[in-house]
PDB file of C-alpha atoms in Angstrom:
ATOM      1  CA  MET A   1     160.576-112.576 151.052  1.00  0.00           C
ATOM      2  CA  LYS A   2     156.973-113.629 151.696  1.00  0.00           C
ATOM      3  CA  LYS A   3     158.229-116.299 154.077  1.00  0.00           C
ATOM      4  CA  ILE A   4     160.201-113.728 156.111  1.00  0.00           C
ATOM      5  CA  ALA A   5     157.170-111.432 156.242  1.00  0.00           C
ATOM      6  CA  SER A   6     154.949-114.317 157.368  1.00  0.00           C
ATOM      7  CA  VAL A   7     157.397-115.388 160.068  1.00  0.00           C
ATOM      8  CA  SER A   8     157.727-111.787 161.245  1.00  0.00           C
ATOM      9  CA  LEU A   9     153.959-111.435 161.415  1.00  0.00           C
ATOM     10  CA  VAL A  10     153.605-114.675 163.400  1.00  0.00           C
ATOM     11  CA  LEU A  11     156.359-113.604 165.807  1.00  0.00           C
ATOM     12  CA  ALA A  12     154.762-110.190 166.273  1.00  0.00           C
ATOM     13  CA  MET A  13     151.390-111.788 166.986  1.00  0.00           C
ATOM     14  CA  MET A  14     152.963-114.167 169.506  1.00  0.00           C
ATOM     15  CA  ALA A  15     154.735-111.324 171.258  1.00  0.00           C
ATOM     16  CA  PHE A  16     151.527-109.273 171.368  1.00  0.00           C
ATOM     17  CA  SER A  17     149.499-112.162 172.766  1.00  0.00           C
ATOM     18  CA  LEU A  18     152.105-112.892 175.434  1.00  0.00           C
ATOM     19  CA  THR A  19     152.247-109.309 176.632  1.00  0.00           C
ATOM     20  CA  GLY A  20     148.503-109.411 177.123  1.00  0.00           C
ATOM     21  CA  CYS A  21     148.918-112.314 179.574  1.00  0.00           C
ATOM     22  CA  VAL A  22     151.632-110.752 181.684  1.00  0.00           C
ATOM     23  CA  GLN A  23     150.413-108.984 184.799  1.00  0.00           C
ATOM     24  CA  LYS A  24     152.700-106.447 186.378  1.00  0.00           C
ATOM     25  CA  SER A  25     152.989-106.599 190.156  1.00  0.00           C
ATOM     26  CA  ASP A  26     151.810-102.968 190.331  1.00  0.00           C
ATOM     27  CA  ASP A  27     148.462-104.064 188.931  1.00  0.00           C
ATOM     28  CA  LEU A  28     147.824-106.767 191.502  1.00  0.00           C
ATOM     29  CA  VAL A  29     144.917-106.052 193.774  1.00  0.00           C
ATOM     30  CA  THR A  30     144.873-109.409 195.494  1.00  0.00           C
ATOM     31  CA  LYS A  31     144.552-109.585 199.234  1.00  0.00           C
ATOM     32  CA  LYS A  32     145.422-112.625 201.286  1.00  0.00           C
ATOM     33  CA  PRO A  33     145.779-112.934 205.050  1.00  0.00           C
ATOM     34  CA  PHE A  34     149.171-112.408 206.613  1.00  0.00           C
ATOM     35  CA  PRO A  35     149.755-115.381 208.929  1.00  0.00           C
ATOM     36  CA  GLU A  36     148.780-114.887 212.543  1.00  0.00           C
ATOM     37  CA  PHE A  37     151.809-114.799 214.789  1.00  0.00           C
ATOM     38  CA  SER A  38     153.062-114.278 218.302  1.00  0.00           C
ATOM     39  CA  GLU A  39     156.812-113.668 218.301  1.00  0.00           C
ATOM     40  CA  LYS A  40     159.412-111.832 220.346  1.00  0.00           C
ATOM     41  CA  ASP A  41     160.990-108.618 219.193  1.00  0.00           C
ATOM     42  CA  MET A  42     164.743-108.088 219.511  1.00  0.00           C
ATOM     43  CA  GLU A  43     164.315-106.941 223.135  1.00  0.00           C
ATOM     44  CA  GLY A  44     162.247-109.981 224.140  1.00  0.00           C
ATOM     45  CA  ASN A  45     158.790-108.317 224.085  1.00  0.00           C
ATOM     46  CA  ILE A  46     155.893-110.271 222.566  1.00  0.00           C
ATOM     47  CA  VAL A  47     154.528-108.874 219.299  1.00  0.00           C
ATOM     48  CA  THR A  48     151.415-110.413 217.751  1.00  0.00           C
ATOM     49  CA  SER A  49     149.614-110.042 214.460  1.00  0.00           C
ATOM     50  CA  ASP A  50     147.093-107.890 216.360  1.00  0.00           C
ATOM     51  CA  ILE A  51     149.562-105.026 215.809  1.00  0.00           C
ATOM     52  CA  PHE A  52     148.192-104.612 212.276  1.00  0.00           C
ATOM     53  CA  SER A  53     144.828-103.377 213.598  1.00  0.00           C
ATOM     54  CA  ASP A  54     146.539-100.381 215.244  1.00  0.00           C
ATOM     55  CA  TYR A  55     147.578 -98.874 211.882  1.00  0.00           C
ATOM     56  CA  ASP A  56     145.991 -98.108 208.532  1.00  0.00           C
ATOM     57  CA  ALA A  57     148.899 -99.956 206.892  1.00  0.00           C
ATOM     58  CA  THR A  58     152.001-101.783 208.041  1.00  0.00           C
ATOM     59  CA  ILE A  59     155.118-102.283 205.948  1.00  0.00           C
ATOM     60  CA  VAL A  60     156.745-105.625 206.844  1.00  0.00           C
ATOM     61  CA  ASN A  61     160.366-105.976 205.750  1.00  0.00           C
ATOM     62  CA  PHE A  62     162.034-109.404 205.883  1.00  0.00           C
ATOM     63  CA  TRP A  63     165.822-109.330 206.170  1.00  0.00           C
ATOM     64  CA  SER A  64     168.708-111.509 207.294  1.00  0.00           C
ATOM     65  CA  ASN A  65     172.013-110.841 209.032  1.00  0.00           C
ATOM     66  CA  GLY A  66     174.076-111.972 206.055  1.00  0.00           C
ATOM     67  CA  CYS A  67     172.232-109.891 203.471  1.00  0.00           C
ATOM     68  CA  GLY A  68     174.305-106.811 202.631  1.00  0.00           C
ATOM     69  CA  SER A  69     171.457-105.150 200.723  1.00  0.00           C
ATOM     70  CA  CYS A  70     169.142-105.686 203.697  1.00  0.00           C
ATOM     71  CA  VAL A  71     171.552-104.013 206.078  1.00  0.00           C
ATOM     72  CA  GLU A  72     172.324-101.163 203.698  1.00  0.00           C
ATOM     73  CA  GLU A  73     168.648-100.283 203.213  1.00  0.00           C
ATOM     74  CA  MET A  74     167.940 -99.996 206.951  1.00  0.00           C
ATOM     75  CA  PRO A  75     168.699 -96.264 207.239  1.00  0.00           C
ATOM     76  CA  TYR A  76     166.326 -95.636 204.326  1.00  0.00           C
ATOM     77  CA  LEU A  77     163.639 -97.764 205.973  1.00  0.00           C
ATOM     78  CA  GLU A  78     164.169 -95.791 209.189  1.00  0.00           C
ATOM     79  CA  GLU A  79     163.518 -92.590 207.200  1.00  0.00           C
ATOM     80  CA  LEU A  80     160.307 -94.100 205.826  1.00  0.00           C
ATOM     81  CA  TYR A  81     159.275 -95.161 209.321  1.00  0.00           C
ATOM     82  CA  GLN A  82     159.768 -91.631 210.663  1.00  0.00           C
ATOM     83  CA  GLU A  83     157.953 -90.116 207.658  1.00  0.00           C
ATOM     84  CA  PHE A  84     154.995 -92.508 207.858  1.00  0.00           C
ATOM     85  CA  LYS A  85     154.436 -92.386 211.635  1.00  0.00           C
ATOM     86  CA  ASP A  86     152.270 -89.264 211.358  1.00  0.00           C
ATOM     87  CA  LYS A  87     150.181 -90.973 208.641  1.00  0.00           C
ATOM     88  CA  ASN A  88     149.330 -93.961 210.893  1.00  0.00           C
ATOM     89  CA  ILE A  89     151.546 -96.275 208.845  1.00  0.00           C
ATOM     90  CA  ASN A  90     153.860 -98.622 210.716  1.00  0.00           C
ATOM     91  CA  LEU A  91     157.029-100.442 209.693  1.00  0.00           C
ATOM     92  CA  ILE A  92     158.136-103.755 211.166  1.00  0.00           C
ATOM     93  CA  GLY A  93     161.353-105.581 210.400  1.00  0.00           C
ATOM     94  CA  VAL A  94     161.635-109.352 210.622  1.00  0.00           C
ATOM     95  CA  GLY A  95     165.197-110.552 211.193  1.00  0.00           C
ATOM     96  CA  THR A  96     164.643-113.986 209.709  1.00  0.00           C
ATOM     97  CA  ASP A  97     167.760-115.626 211.133  1.00  0.00           C
ATOM     98  CA  SER A  98     167.868-113.741 214.449  1.00  0.00           C
ATOM     99  CA  GLY A  99     165.765-116.364 216.232  1.00  0.00           C
ATOM    100  CA  GLN A 100     168.129-119.201 215.427  1.00  0.00           C
ATOM    101  CA  GLY A 101     170.349-118.690 218.469  1.00  0.00           C
ATOM    102  CA  GLU A 102     171.943-116.212 220.828  1.00  0.00           C
ATOM    103  CA  GLU A 103     174.799-115.424 218.429  1.00  0.00           C
ATOM    104  CA  GLU A 104     172.422-114.642 215.556  1.00  0.00           C
ATOM    105  CA  LEU A 105     170.247-112.504 217.844  1.00  0.00           C
ATOM    106  CA  ALA A 106     173.296-110.578 219.094  1.00  0.00           C
ATOM    107  CA  THR A 107     174.451-109.998 215.514  1.00  0.00           C
ATOM    108  CA  ALA A 108     171.002-108.708 214.520  1.00  0.00           C
ATOM    109  CA  GLN A 109     170.874-106.390 217.531  1.00  0.00           C
ATOM    110  CA  GLU A 110     174.334-105.017 216.667  1.00  0.00           C
ATOM    111  CA  ILE A 111     173.277-104.391 213.067  1.00  0.00           C
ATOM    112  CA  LEU A 112     170.101-102.570 214.120  1.00  0.00           C
ATOM    113  CA  SER A 113     172.010-100.434 216.613  1.00  0.00           C
ATOM    114  CA  ALA A 114     174.763 -99.573 214.113  1.00  0.00           C
ATOM    115  CA  LYS A 115     172.183 -98.576 211.491  1.00  0.00           C
ATOM    116  CA  GLY A 116     170.151 -96.435 213.917  1.00  0.00           C
ATOM    117  CA  VAL A 117     166.967 -98.478 213.544  1.00  0.00           C
ATOM    118  CA  THR A 118     164.149 -97.588 215.956  1.00  0.00           C
ATOM    119  CA  TYR A 119     161.238 -99.430 214.308  1.00  0.00           C
ATOM    120  CA  CYS A 120     160.118-102.751 215.780  1.00  0.00           C
ATOM    121  CA  ASN A 121     162.069-105.803 214.650  1.00  0.00           C
ATOM    122  CA  ILE A 122     160.778-109.295 215.255  1.00  0.00           C
ATOM    123  CA  SER A 123     163.056-112.246 215.961  1.00  0.00           C
ATOM    124  CA  PRO A 124     161.019-115.234 214.732  1.00  0.00           C
ATOM    125  CA  ASP A 125     161.376-118.653 216.313  1.00  0.00           C
ATOM    126  CA  PRO A 126     162.184-121.170 213.547  1.00  0.00           C
ATOM    127  CA  ASP A 127     159.921-123.718 215.295  1.00  0.00           C
ATOM    128  CA  ASN A 128     156.847-121.454 215.096  1.00  0.00           C
ATOM    129  CA  GLU A 129     154.269-121.420 212.306  1.00  0.00           C
ATOM    130  CA  LEU A 130     155.242-117.969 210.963  1.00  0.00           C
ATOM    131  CA  TYR A 131     158.699-119.280 210.166  1.00  0.00           C
ATOM    132  CA  LYS A 132     157.688-122.742 208.956  1.00  0.00           C
ATOM    133  CA  ASP A 133     154.731-121.695 206.822  1.00  0.00           C
ATOM    134  CA  PHE A 134     155.695-118.234 205.597  1.00  0.00           C
ATOM    135  CA  ILE A 135     159.297-117.141 206.087  1.00  0.00           C
ATOM    136  CA  SER A 136     160.716-120.432 204.820  1.00  0.00           C
ATOM    137  CA  GLU A 137     158.889-119.789 201.516  1.00  0.00           C
ATOM    138  CA  ILE A 138     160.520-116.385 200.890  1.00  0.00           C
ATOM    139  CA  GLY A 139     162.909-116.729 197.970  1.00  0.00           C
ATOM    140  CA  GLY A 140     165.334-113.909 198.741  1.00  0.00           C
ATOM    141  CA  TYR A 141     166.047-110.908 200.901  1.00  0.00           C
ATOM    142  CA  PRO A 142     165.075-108.203 201.357  1.00  0.00           C
ATOM    143  CA  THR A 143     161.400-108.870 200.712  1.00  0.00           C
ATOM    144  CA  THR A 144     158.751-106.365 201.766  1.00  0.00           C
ATOM    145  CA  TYR A 145     154.994-106.693 202.131  1.00  0.00           C
ATOM    146  CA  VAL A 146     152.261-104.154 202.801  1.00  0.00           C
ATOM    147  CA  VAL A 147     149.561-105.309 205.229  1.00  0.00           C
ATOM    148  CA  ASP A 148     146.244-103.561 205.876  1.00  0.00           C
ATOM    149  CA  LYS A 149     144.586-103.065 209.283  1.00  0.00           C
ATOM    150  CA  GLU A 150     142.585-106.282 208.832  1.00  0.00           C
ATOM    151  CA  GLY A 151     145.823-108.247 208.489  1.00  0.00           C
ATOM    152  CA  ASN A 152     145.638-108.778 204.725  1.00  0.00           C
ATOM    153  CA  ILE A 153     148.670-108.650 202.458  1.00  0.00           C
ATOM    154  CA  VAL A 154     148.039-106.075 199.742  1.00  0.00           C
ATOM    155  CA  GLY A 155     149.472-106.950 196.339  1.00  0.00           C
ATOM    156  CA  ALA A 156     152.596-108.910 195.552  1.00  0.00           C
ATOM    157  CA  PRO A 157     155.749-108.700 197.654  1.00  0.00           C
ATOM    158  CA  ILE A 158     158.338-106.081 196.814  1.00  0.00           C
ATOM    159  CA  ILE A 159     161.488-108.042 196.093  1.00  0.00           C
ATOM    160  CA  GLY A 160     164.831-106.306 196.655  1.00  0.00           C
ATOM    161  CA  VAL A 161     165.572-102.989 198.289  1.00  0.00           C
ATOM    162  CA  VAL A 162     162.606-100.658 198.640  1.00  0.00           C
ATOM    163  CA  GLU A 163     164.552 -97.560 197.634  1.00  0.00           C
ATOM    164  CA  GLY A 164     163.895 -97.167 193.927  1.00  0.00           C
ATOM    165  CA  GLN A 165     160.580 -99.007 194.246  1.00  0.00           C
ATOM    166  CA  GLU A 166     158.745 -96.240 196.119  1.00  0.00           C
ATOM    167  CA  ASP A 167     156.059 -96.026 193.429  1.00  0.00           C
ATOM    168  CA  THR A 168     155.137 -99.660 194.016  1.00  0.00           C
ATOM    169  CA  LEU A 169     155.183 -99.205 197.788  1.00  0.00           C
ATOM    170  CA  ASN A 170     153.067 -96.063 197.618  1.00  0.00           C
ATOM    171  CA  LYS A 171     150.536 -97.680 195.259  1.00  0.00           C
ATOM    172  CA  ARG A 172     150.071-100.522 197.743  1.00  0.00           C
ATOM    173  CA  ILE A 173     149.551 -98.053 200.606  1.00  0.00           C
ATOM    174  CA  GLU A 174     147.241 -95.807 198.554  1.00  0.00           C
ATOM    175  CA  SER A 175     145.081 -98.784 197.579  1.00  0.00           C
ATOM    176  CA  ILE A 176     144.407 -99.342 201.295  1.00  0.00           C
ATOM    177  CA  GLU A 177     143.513 -95.715 201.929  1.00  0.00           C
ATOM    178  CA  LYS A 178     140.758 -95.718 199.262  1.00  0.00           C
TER     179      LYS A 178
END
């Protein structure tokens, strides 16, 4: 019996010590620069990283044509975009595979049109630094970042659809406003 109690105590102590080392993404206050970029949007207009300085915060959502969750969350992101416009918060989509050819671009444009998206969507060139150094490192889609007006990423990325993770998104935005 003593042996079971001792093992239980050791296991409880291990579990307690491990939970002290885990940091939840909500608690992250790290800021690192979003990569500078100059890319075309889906209509062929140049969009640069200077766009961040026009807003208090910018939500940057990375998606791909073949990601069902990405496509399904677009109407919700459009609602957020409309809601946040009056608060000087922008939303930018990045169609990660839309710059890989005319067919991929056409597919992305059709998706955006069908989903009623009006926020800016970038079509990154896979030969440019943004794609090589940043997008290629994203582990899954959708992935969303919050960027401040100085061009810094605030906190950890939001992995998966944003709907249901509004608290995390809002905490990132609120941390900028302070």
